[in-house]
Amino acid sequence: MRRHRKFERQRNFFNVCGKCHIHCCRDARPPITESRMKIIEEYLKKQDMRIERPFIRAEYVFPGEDQEGYCIFYDKATKRCRIHPVKPETCVAGPITFDINRNSGKIEWYLKFEEICPLAGAMHRDKEALREHLKTAKIEIMRLVRELPPEALRAILKREEPETFKIAEDDVDRDILSKL
Ligand code: SF4
């Protein structure tokens, strides 16, 4: 079990997420770095998954969407992510999100309200699970913010995430702050 965990980026939450009726993979627009794009493309190739327009390049790069705004990688029938092992960093980190506070020089960590994410509620009640997941979220998000170009990072930070509350904060490097 421990050996298996080592190769996973995230615990498998499908048991909770698969039963959820809130559609967090709709209008999600998780940012995709150039390196994440390559990893996803390789994965799609290996799995022989053909997806038309897998990525959209706008203010920042994010997955393609269907006409209803669902992420192109979301499987509506199973309610699962079809690229789970290689999905974008913010998808791994969820239901933890982040913001960077230029004034304090901190990266702030937020947890979604249970009303919009039952998994967040379960984590909030299980402090050990939340601690573990926060560690994972920090690794993923710190890689993301280091790799994203400045304009993409700025665009992402403009997105409002009102139904969240702060759970922690850390100092952030000058290199990252200089991108803002
Ligand atoms: S990449 Fe997967 S987890 Fe992320 S929004 Fe798309 S379907 Fe959901």
mmCIF file of N, CA and C in Angstrom, residues 77-158:
data_model
loop_
_atom_site.group_PDB
_atom_site.id
_atom_site.type_symbol
_atom_site.label_atom_id
_atom_site.label_comp_id
_atom_site.label_asym_id
_atom_site.label_seq_id
_atom_site.Cartn_x
_atom_site.Cartn_y
_atom_site.Cartn_z
ATOM 1 N N ALA A 77 -20.474 9.897 -17.716
ATOM 2 C CA ALA A 77 -21.121 8.627 -17.346
ATOM 3 C C ALA A 77 -20.587 8.114 -16.007
ATOM 4 N N THR A 78 -19.290 8.157 -15.827
ATOM 5 C CA THR A 78 -18.698 7.604 -14.600
ATOM 6 C C THR A 78 -18.420 8.686 -13.563
ATOM 7 N N LYS A 79 -18.525 9.956 -13.971
ATOM 8 C CA LYS A 79 -18.194 11.114 -13.134
ATOM 9 C C LYS A 79 -16.728 11.077 -12.701
ATOM 10 N N ARG A 80 -15.901 10.553 -13.578
ATOM 11 C CA ARG A 80 -14.473 10.467 -13.256
ATOM 12 C C ARG A 80 -13.648 11.281 -14.245
ATOM 13 N N CYS A 81 -12.452 11.587 -13.785
ATOM 14 C CA CYS A 81 -11.510 12.283 -14.657
ATOM 15 C C CYS A 81 -10.801 11.232 -15.495
ATOM 16 N N ARG A 82 -10.814 11.417 -16.812
ATOM 17 C CA ARG A 82 -10.202 10.407 -17.688
ATOM 18 C C ARG A 82 -8.687 10.495 -17.702
ATOM 19 N N ILE A 83 -8.163 11.563 -17.113
ATOM 20 C CA ILE A 83 -6.692 11.680 -17.071
ATOM 21 C C ILE A 83 -6.222 11.752 -15.611
ATOM 22 N N HIS A 84 -6.961 11.104 -14.733
ATOM 23 C CA HIS A 84 -6.696 11.207 -13.288
ATOM 24 C C HIS A 84 -5.200 11.137 -12.900
ATOM 25 N N PRO A 85 -4.424 10.159 -13.404
ATOM 26 C CA PRO A 85 -3.019 10.080 -12.936
ATOM 27 C C PRO A 85 -2.153 11.266 -13.340
ATOM 28 N N VAL A 86 -2.597 12.002 -14.357
ATOM 29 C CA VAL A 86 -1.741 13.099 -14.856
ATOM 30 C C VAL A 86 -2.490 14.434 -14.890
ATOM 31 N N LYS A 87 -3.589 14.520 -14.164
ATOM 32 C CA LYS A 87 -4.432 15.721 -14.291
ATOM 33 C C LYS A 87 -3.710 16.979 -13.784
ATOM 34 N N PRO A 88 -4.253 18.148 -14.124
ATOM 35 C CA PRO A 88 -3.577 19.390 -13.734
ATOM 36 C C PRO A 88 -3.417 19.541 -12.218
ATOM 37 N N GLU A 89 -2.456 20.341 -11.844
ATOM 38 C CA GLU A 89 -2.089 20.520 -10.433
ATOM 39 C C GLU A 89 -3.259 20.984 -9.567
ATOM 40 N N THR A 90 -4.048 21.947 -10.069
ATOM 41 C CA THR A 90 -5.139 22.446 -9.227
ATOM 42 C C THR A 90 -6.219 21.379 -9.034
ATOM 43 N N CYS A 91 -6.328 20.450 -9.984
ATOM 44 C CA CYS A 91 -7.306 19.352 -9.842
ATOM 45 C C CYS A 91 -6.827 18.377 -8.763
ATOM 46 N N VAL A 92 -5.530 18.162 -8.694
ATOM 47 C CA VAL A 92 -4.983 17.291 -7.649
ATOM 48 C C VAL A 92 -5.163 17.960 -6.286
ATOM 49 N N ALA A 93 -4.913 19.262 -6.245
ATOM 50 C CA ALA A 93 -4.963 19.985 -4.967
ATOM 51 C C ALA A 93 -6.384 20.137 -4.428
ATOM 52 N N GLY A 94 -7.378 20.214 -5.314
ATOM 53 C CA GLY A 94 -8.764 20.424 -4.871
ATOM 54 C C GLY A 94 -9.176 19.395 -3.833
ATOM 55 N N PRO A 95 -9.983 19.774 -2.857
ATOM 56 C CA PRO A 95 -10.712 21.018 -2.674
ATOM 57 C C PRO A 95 -9.904 22.133 -1.984
ATOM 58 N N ILE A 96 -8.569 21.998 -2.013
ATOM 59 C CA ILE A 96 -7.737 23.092 -1.500
ATOM 60 C C ILE A 96 -7.392 24.017 -2.666
ATOM 61 N N THR A 97 -7.531 25.300 -2.448
ATOM 62 C CA THR A 97 -7.191 26.279 -3.473
ATOM 63 C C THR A 97 -6.167 27.260 -2.878
ATOM 64 N N PHE A 98 -5.737 28.211 -3.685
ATOM 65 C CA PHE A 98 -4.679 29.099 -3.186
ATOM 66 C C PHE A 98 -4.861 30.524 -3.686
ATOM 67 N N ASP A 99 -4.175 31.422 -3.033
ATOM 68 C CA ASP A 99 -4.084 32.805 -3.505
ATOM 69 C C ASP A 99 -2.689 33.287 -3.104
ATOM 70 N N ILE A 100 -2.182 34.303 -3.762
ATOM 71 C CA ILE A 100 -0.895 34.868 -3.335
ATOM 72 C C ILE A 100 -1.146 36.315 -2.935
ATOM 73 N N ASN A 101 -0.753 36.630 -1.711
ATOM 74 C CA ASN A 101 -0.977 37.973 -1.183
ATOM 75 C C ASN A 101 0.322 38.772 -1.359
ATOM 76 N N ARG A 102 0.280 39.695 -2.316
ATOM 77 C CA ARG A 102 1.473 40.492 -2.623
ATOM 78 C C ARG A 102 1.937 41.312 -1.426
ATOM 79 N N ASN A 103 0.988 41.829 -0.649
ATOM 80 C CA ASN A 103 1.351 42.712 0.471
ATOM 81 C C ASN A 103 2.090 41.961 1.563
ATOM 82 N N SER A 104 1.596 40.780 1.893
ATOM 83 C CA SER A 104 2.234 40.031 2.986
ATOM 84 C C SER A 104 3.362 39.130 2.470
ATOM 85 N N GLY A 105 3.406 38.907 1.136
ATOM 86 C CA GLY A 105 4.414 37.999 0.576
ATOM 87 C C GLY A 105 4.139 36.545 0.941
ATOM 88 N N LYS A 106 2.870 36.230 1.123
ATOM 89 C CA LYS A 106 2.508 34.849 1.513
ATOM 90 C C LYS A 106 1.660 34.185 0.436
ATOM 91 N N ILE A 107 1.807 32.878 0.361
ATOM 92 C CA ILE A 107 0.841 32.094 -0.404
ATOM 93 C C ILE A 107 -0.161 31.575 0.620
ATOM 94 N N GLU A 108 -1.431 31.787 0.317
ATOM 95 C CA GLU A 108 -2.483 31.431 1.280
ATOM 96 C C GLU A 108 -3.238 30.216 0.767
ATOM 97 N N TRP A 109 -3.563 29.331 1.683
ATOM 98 C CA TRP A 109 -4.250 28.079 1.328
ATOM 99 C C TRP A 109 -5.686 28.129 1.832
ATOM 100 N N TYR A 110 -6.605 27.770 0.982
ATOM 101 C CA TYR A 110 -8.039 27.837 1.302
ATOM 102 C C TYR A 110 -8.678 26.468 1.088
ATOM 103 N N LEU A 111 -9.716 26.222 1.855
ATOM 104 C CA LEU A 111 -10.503 24.991 1.667
ATOM 105 C C LEU A 111 -11.904 25.401 1.229
ATOM 106 N N LYS A 112 -12.462 24.659 0.279
ATOM 107 C CA LYS A 112 -13.819 24.979 -0.187
ATOM 108 C C LYS A 112 -14.833 24.702 0.908
ATOM 109 N N PHE A 113 -15.951 25.412 0.873
ATOM 110 C CA PHE A 113 -17.049 25.135 1.798
ATOM 111 C C PHE A 113 -17.643 23.769 1.460
ATOM 112 N N GLU A 114 -18.130 23.108 2.476
ATOM 113 C CA GLU A 114 -18.752 21.797 2.269
ATOM 114 C C GLU A 114 -19.940 21.895 1.302
ATOM 115 N N GLU A 115 -20.623 23.035 1.321
ATOM 116 C CA GLU A 115 -21.802 23.210 0.448
ATOM 117 C C GLU A 115 -21.428 23.050 -1.024
ATOM 118 N N ILE A 116 -20.200 23.399 -1.369
ATOM 119 C CA ILE A 116 -19.822 23.253 -2.784
ATOM 120 C C ILE A 116 -18.904 22.054 -3.007
ATOM 121 N N CYS A 117 -18.477 21.384 -1.923
ATOM 122 C CA CYS A 117 -17.615 20.205 -2.071
ATOM 123 C C CYS A 117 -17.724 19.301 -0.844
ATOM 124 N N PRO A 118 -18.497 18.211 -0.939
ATOM 125 C CA PRO A 118 -18.624 17.289 0.192
ATOM 126 C C PRO A 118 -17.274 16.720 0.660
ATOM 127 N N LEU A 119 -16.344 16.570 -0.283
ATOM 128 C CA LEU A 119 -15.014 16.061 0.088
ATOM 129 C C LEU A 119 -14.309 17.033 1.039
ATOM 130 N N ALA A 120 -14.508 18.318 0.802
ATOM 131 C CA ALA A 120 -13.909 19.336 1.683
ATOM 132 C C ALA A 120 -14.463 19.178 3.093
ATOM 133 N N GLY A 121 -15.772 18.926 3.186
ATOM 134 C CA GLY A 121 -16.396 18.747 4.504
ATOM 135 C C GLY A 121 -15.817 17.532 5.209
ATOM 136 N N ALA A 122 -15.649 16.439 4.451
ATOM 137 C CA ALA A 122 -15.097 15.203 5.039
ATOM 138 C C ALA A 122 -13.674 15.461 5.526
ATOM 139 N N MET A 123 -12.921 16.214 4.747
ATOM 140 C CA MET A 123 -11.526 16.523 5.142
ATOM 141 C C MET A 123 -11.490 17.423 6.369
ATOM 142 N N HIS A 124 -12.416 18.347 6.414
ATOM 143 C CA HIS A 124 -12.425 19.288 7.533
ATOM 144 C C HIS A 124 -12.680 18.554 8.854
ATOM 145 N N ARG A 125 -13.463 17.491 8.774
ATOM 146 C CA ARG A 125 -13.747 16.719 9.996
ATOM 147 C C ARG A 125 -12.605 15.760 10.351
ATOM 148 N N ASP A 126 -11.819 15.391 9.348
ATOM 149 C CA ASP A 126 -10.719 14.439 9.571
ATOM 150 C C ASP A 126 -9.399 15.220 9.421
ATOM 151 N N LYS A 127 -8.926 15.754 10.533
ATOM 152 C CA LYS A 127 -7.777 16.669 10.490
ATOM 153 C C LYS A 127 -6.527 16.012 9.893
ATOM 154 N N GLU A 128 -6.357 14.709 10.155
ATOM 155 C CA GLU A 128 -5.187 14.007 9.633
ATOM 156 C C GLU A 128 -5.247 13.955 8.094
ATOM 157 N N ALA A 129 -6.452 13.658 7.580
ATOM 158 C CA ALA A 129 -6.628 13.603 6.119
ATOM 159 C C ALA A 129 -6.361 14.977 5.510
ATOM 160 N N LEU A 130 -6.839 16.018 6.186
ATOM 161 C CA LEU A 130 -6.635 17.375 5.672
ATOM 162 C C LEU A 130 -5.148 17.730 5.681
ATOM 163 N N ARG A 131 -4.461 17.356 6.774
ATOM 164 C CA ARG A 131 -3.019 17.648 6.869
ATOM 165 C C ARG A 131 -2.267 16.969 5.724
ATOM 166 N N GLU A 132 -2.587 15.712 5.494
ATOM 167 C CA GLU A 132 -1.932 14.947 4.428
ATOM 168 C C GLU A 132 -2.212 15.569 3.064
ATOM 169 N N HIS A 133 -3.479 15.922 2.852
ATOM 170 C CA HIS A 133 -3.837 16.454 1.542
ATOM 171 C C HIS A 133 -3.228 17.845 1.322
ATOM 172 N N LEU A 134 -3.117 18.612 2.395
ATOM 173 C CA LEU A 134 -2.497 19.934 2.281
ATOM 174 C C LEU A 134 -1.036 19.801 1.834
ATOM 175 N N LYS A 135 -0.364 18.762 2.343
ATOM 176 C CA LYS A 135 1.039 18.534 1.930
ATOM 177 C C LYS A 135 1.089 18.312 0.420
ATOM 178 N N THR A 136 0.212 17.439 -0.071
ATOM 179 C CA THR A 136 0.155 17.150 -1.511
ATOM 180 C C THR A 136 -0.176 18.413 -2.293
ATOM 181 N N ALA A 137 -1.190 19.152 -1.803
ATOM 182 C CA ALA A 137 -1.630 20.357 -2.516
ATOM 183 C C ALA A 137 -0.473 21.360 -2.624
ATOM 184 N N LYS A 138 0.294 21.499 -1.554
ATOM 185 C CA LYS A 138 1.402 22.458 -1.568
ATOM 186 C C LYS A 138 2.446 22.075 -2.621
ATOM 187 N N ILE A 139 2.771 20.797 -2.689
ATOM 188 C CA ILE A 139 3.768 20.345 -3.687
ATOM 189 C C ILE A 139 3.273 20.670 -5.098
ATOM 190 N N GLU A 140 2.028 20.326 -5.364
ATOM 191 C CA GLU A 140 1.467 20.518 -6.707
ATOM 192 C C GLU A 140 1.379 22.007 -7.069
ATOM 193 N N ILE A 141 0.835 22.791 -6.145
ATOM 194 C CA ILE A 141 0.608 24.210 -6.456
ATOM 195 C C ILE A 141 1.927 24.983 -6.532
ATOM 196 N N MET A 142 2.882 24.631 -5.679
ATOM 197 C CA MET A 142 4.163 25.337 -5.758
ATOM 198 C C MET A 142 4.848 25.039 -7.090
ATOM 199 N N ARG A 143 4.731 23.805 -7.578
ATOM 200 C CA ARG A 143 5.304 23.498 -8.905
ATOM 201 C C ARG A 143 4.587 24.336 -9.972
ATOM 202 N N LEU A 144 3.267 24.399 -9.846
ATOM 203 C CA LEU A 144 2.479 25.153 -10.825
ATOM 204 C C LEU A 144 2.886 26.628 -10.858
ATOM 205 N N VAL A 145 2.933 27.265 -9.683
ATOM 206 C CA VAL A 145 3.216 28.707 -9.687
ATOM 207 C C VAL A 145 4.660 29.007 -10.130
ATOM 208 N N ARG A 146 5.548 28.052 -9.921
ATOM 209 C CA ARG A 146 6.929 28.259 -10.399
ATOM 210 C C ARG A 146 6.980 28.157 -11.919
ATOM 211 N N GLU A 147 6.189 27.224 -12.473
ATOM 212 C CA GLU A 147 6.286 26.954 -13.909
ATOM 213 C C GLU A 147 5.436 27.888 -14.770
ATOM 214 N N LEU A 148 4.379 28.436 -14.198
ATOM 215 C CA LEU A 148 3.486 29.258 -15.023
ATOM 216 C C LEU A 148 4.157 30.561 -15.441
ATOM 217 N N PRO A 149 3.932 30.987 -16.678
ATOM 218 C CA PRO A 149 4.436 32.314 -17.056
ATOM 219 C C PRO A 149 3.699 33.389 -16.264
ATOM 220 N N PRO A 150 4.346 34.569 -16.048
ATOM 221 C CA PRO A 150 3.750 35.609 -15.215
ATOM 222 C C PRO A 150 2.326 35.996 -15.609
ATOM 223 N N GLU A 151 2.087 36.181 -16.928
ATOM 224 C CA GLU A 151 0.743 36.636 -17.333
ATOM 225 C C GLU A 151 -0.320 35.583 -17.008
ATOM 226 N N ALA A 152 0.047 34.311 -17.115
ATOM 227 C CA ALA A 152 -0.912 33.242 -16.797
ATOM 228 C C ALA A 152 -1.185 33.226 -15.294
ATOM 229 N N LEU A 153 -0.137 33.372 -14.509
ATOM 230 C CA LEU A 153 -0.317 33.367 -13.051
ATOM 231 C C LEU A 153 -1.195 34.545 -12.627
ATOM 232 N N ARG A 154 -0.952 35.695 -13.235
ATOM 233 C CA ARG A 154 -1.762 36.883 -12.886
ATOM 234 C C ARG A 154 -3.229 36.657 -13.249
ATOM 235 N N ALA A 155 -3.451 36.053 -14.403
ATOM 236 C CA ALA A 155 -4.838 35.806 -14.843
ATOM 237 C C ALA A 155 -5.539 34.836 -13.884
ATOM 238 N N ILE A 156 -4.835 33.833 -13.447
ATOM 239 C CA ILE A 156 -5.442 32.839 -12.547
ATOM 240 C C ILE A 156 -5.783 33.454 -11.196
ATOM 241 N N LEU A 157 -4.899 34.310 -10.722
ATOM 242 C CA LEU A 157 -5.129 34.919 -9.412
ATOM 243 C C LEU A 157 -6.307 35.900 -9.427
ATOM 244 N N LYS A 158 -6.716 36.302 -10.633
ATOM 245 C CA LYS A 158 -7.867 37.212 -10.723
ATOM 246 C C LYS A 158 -9.185 36.456 -10.548
#
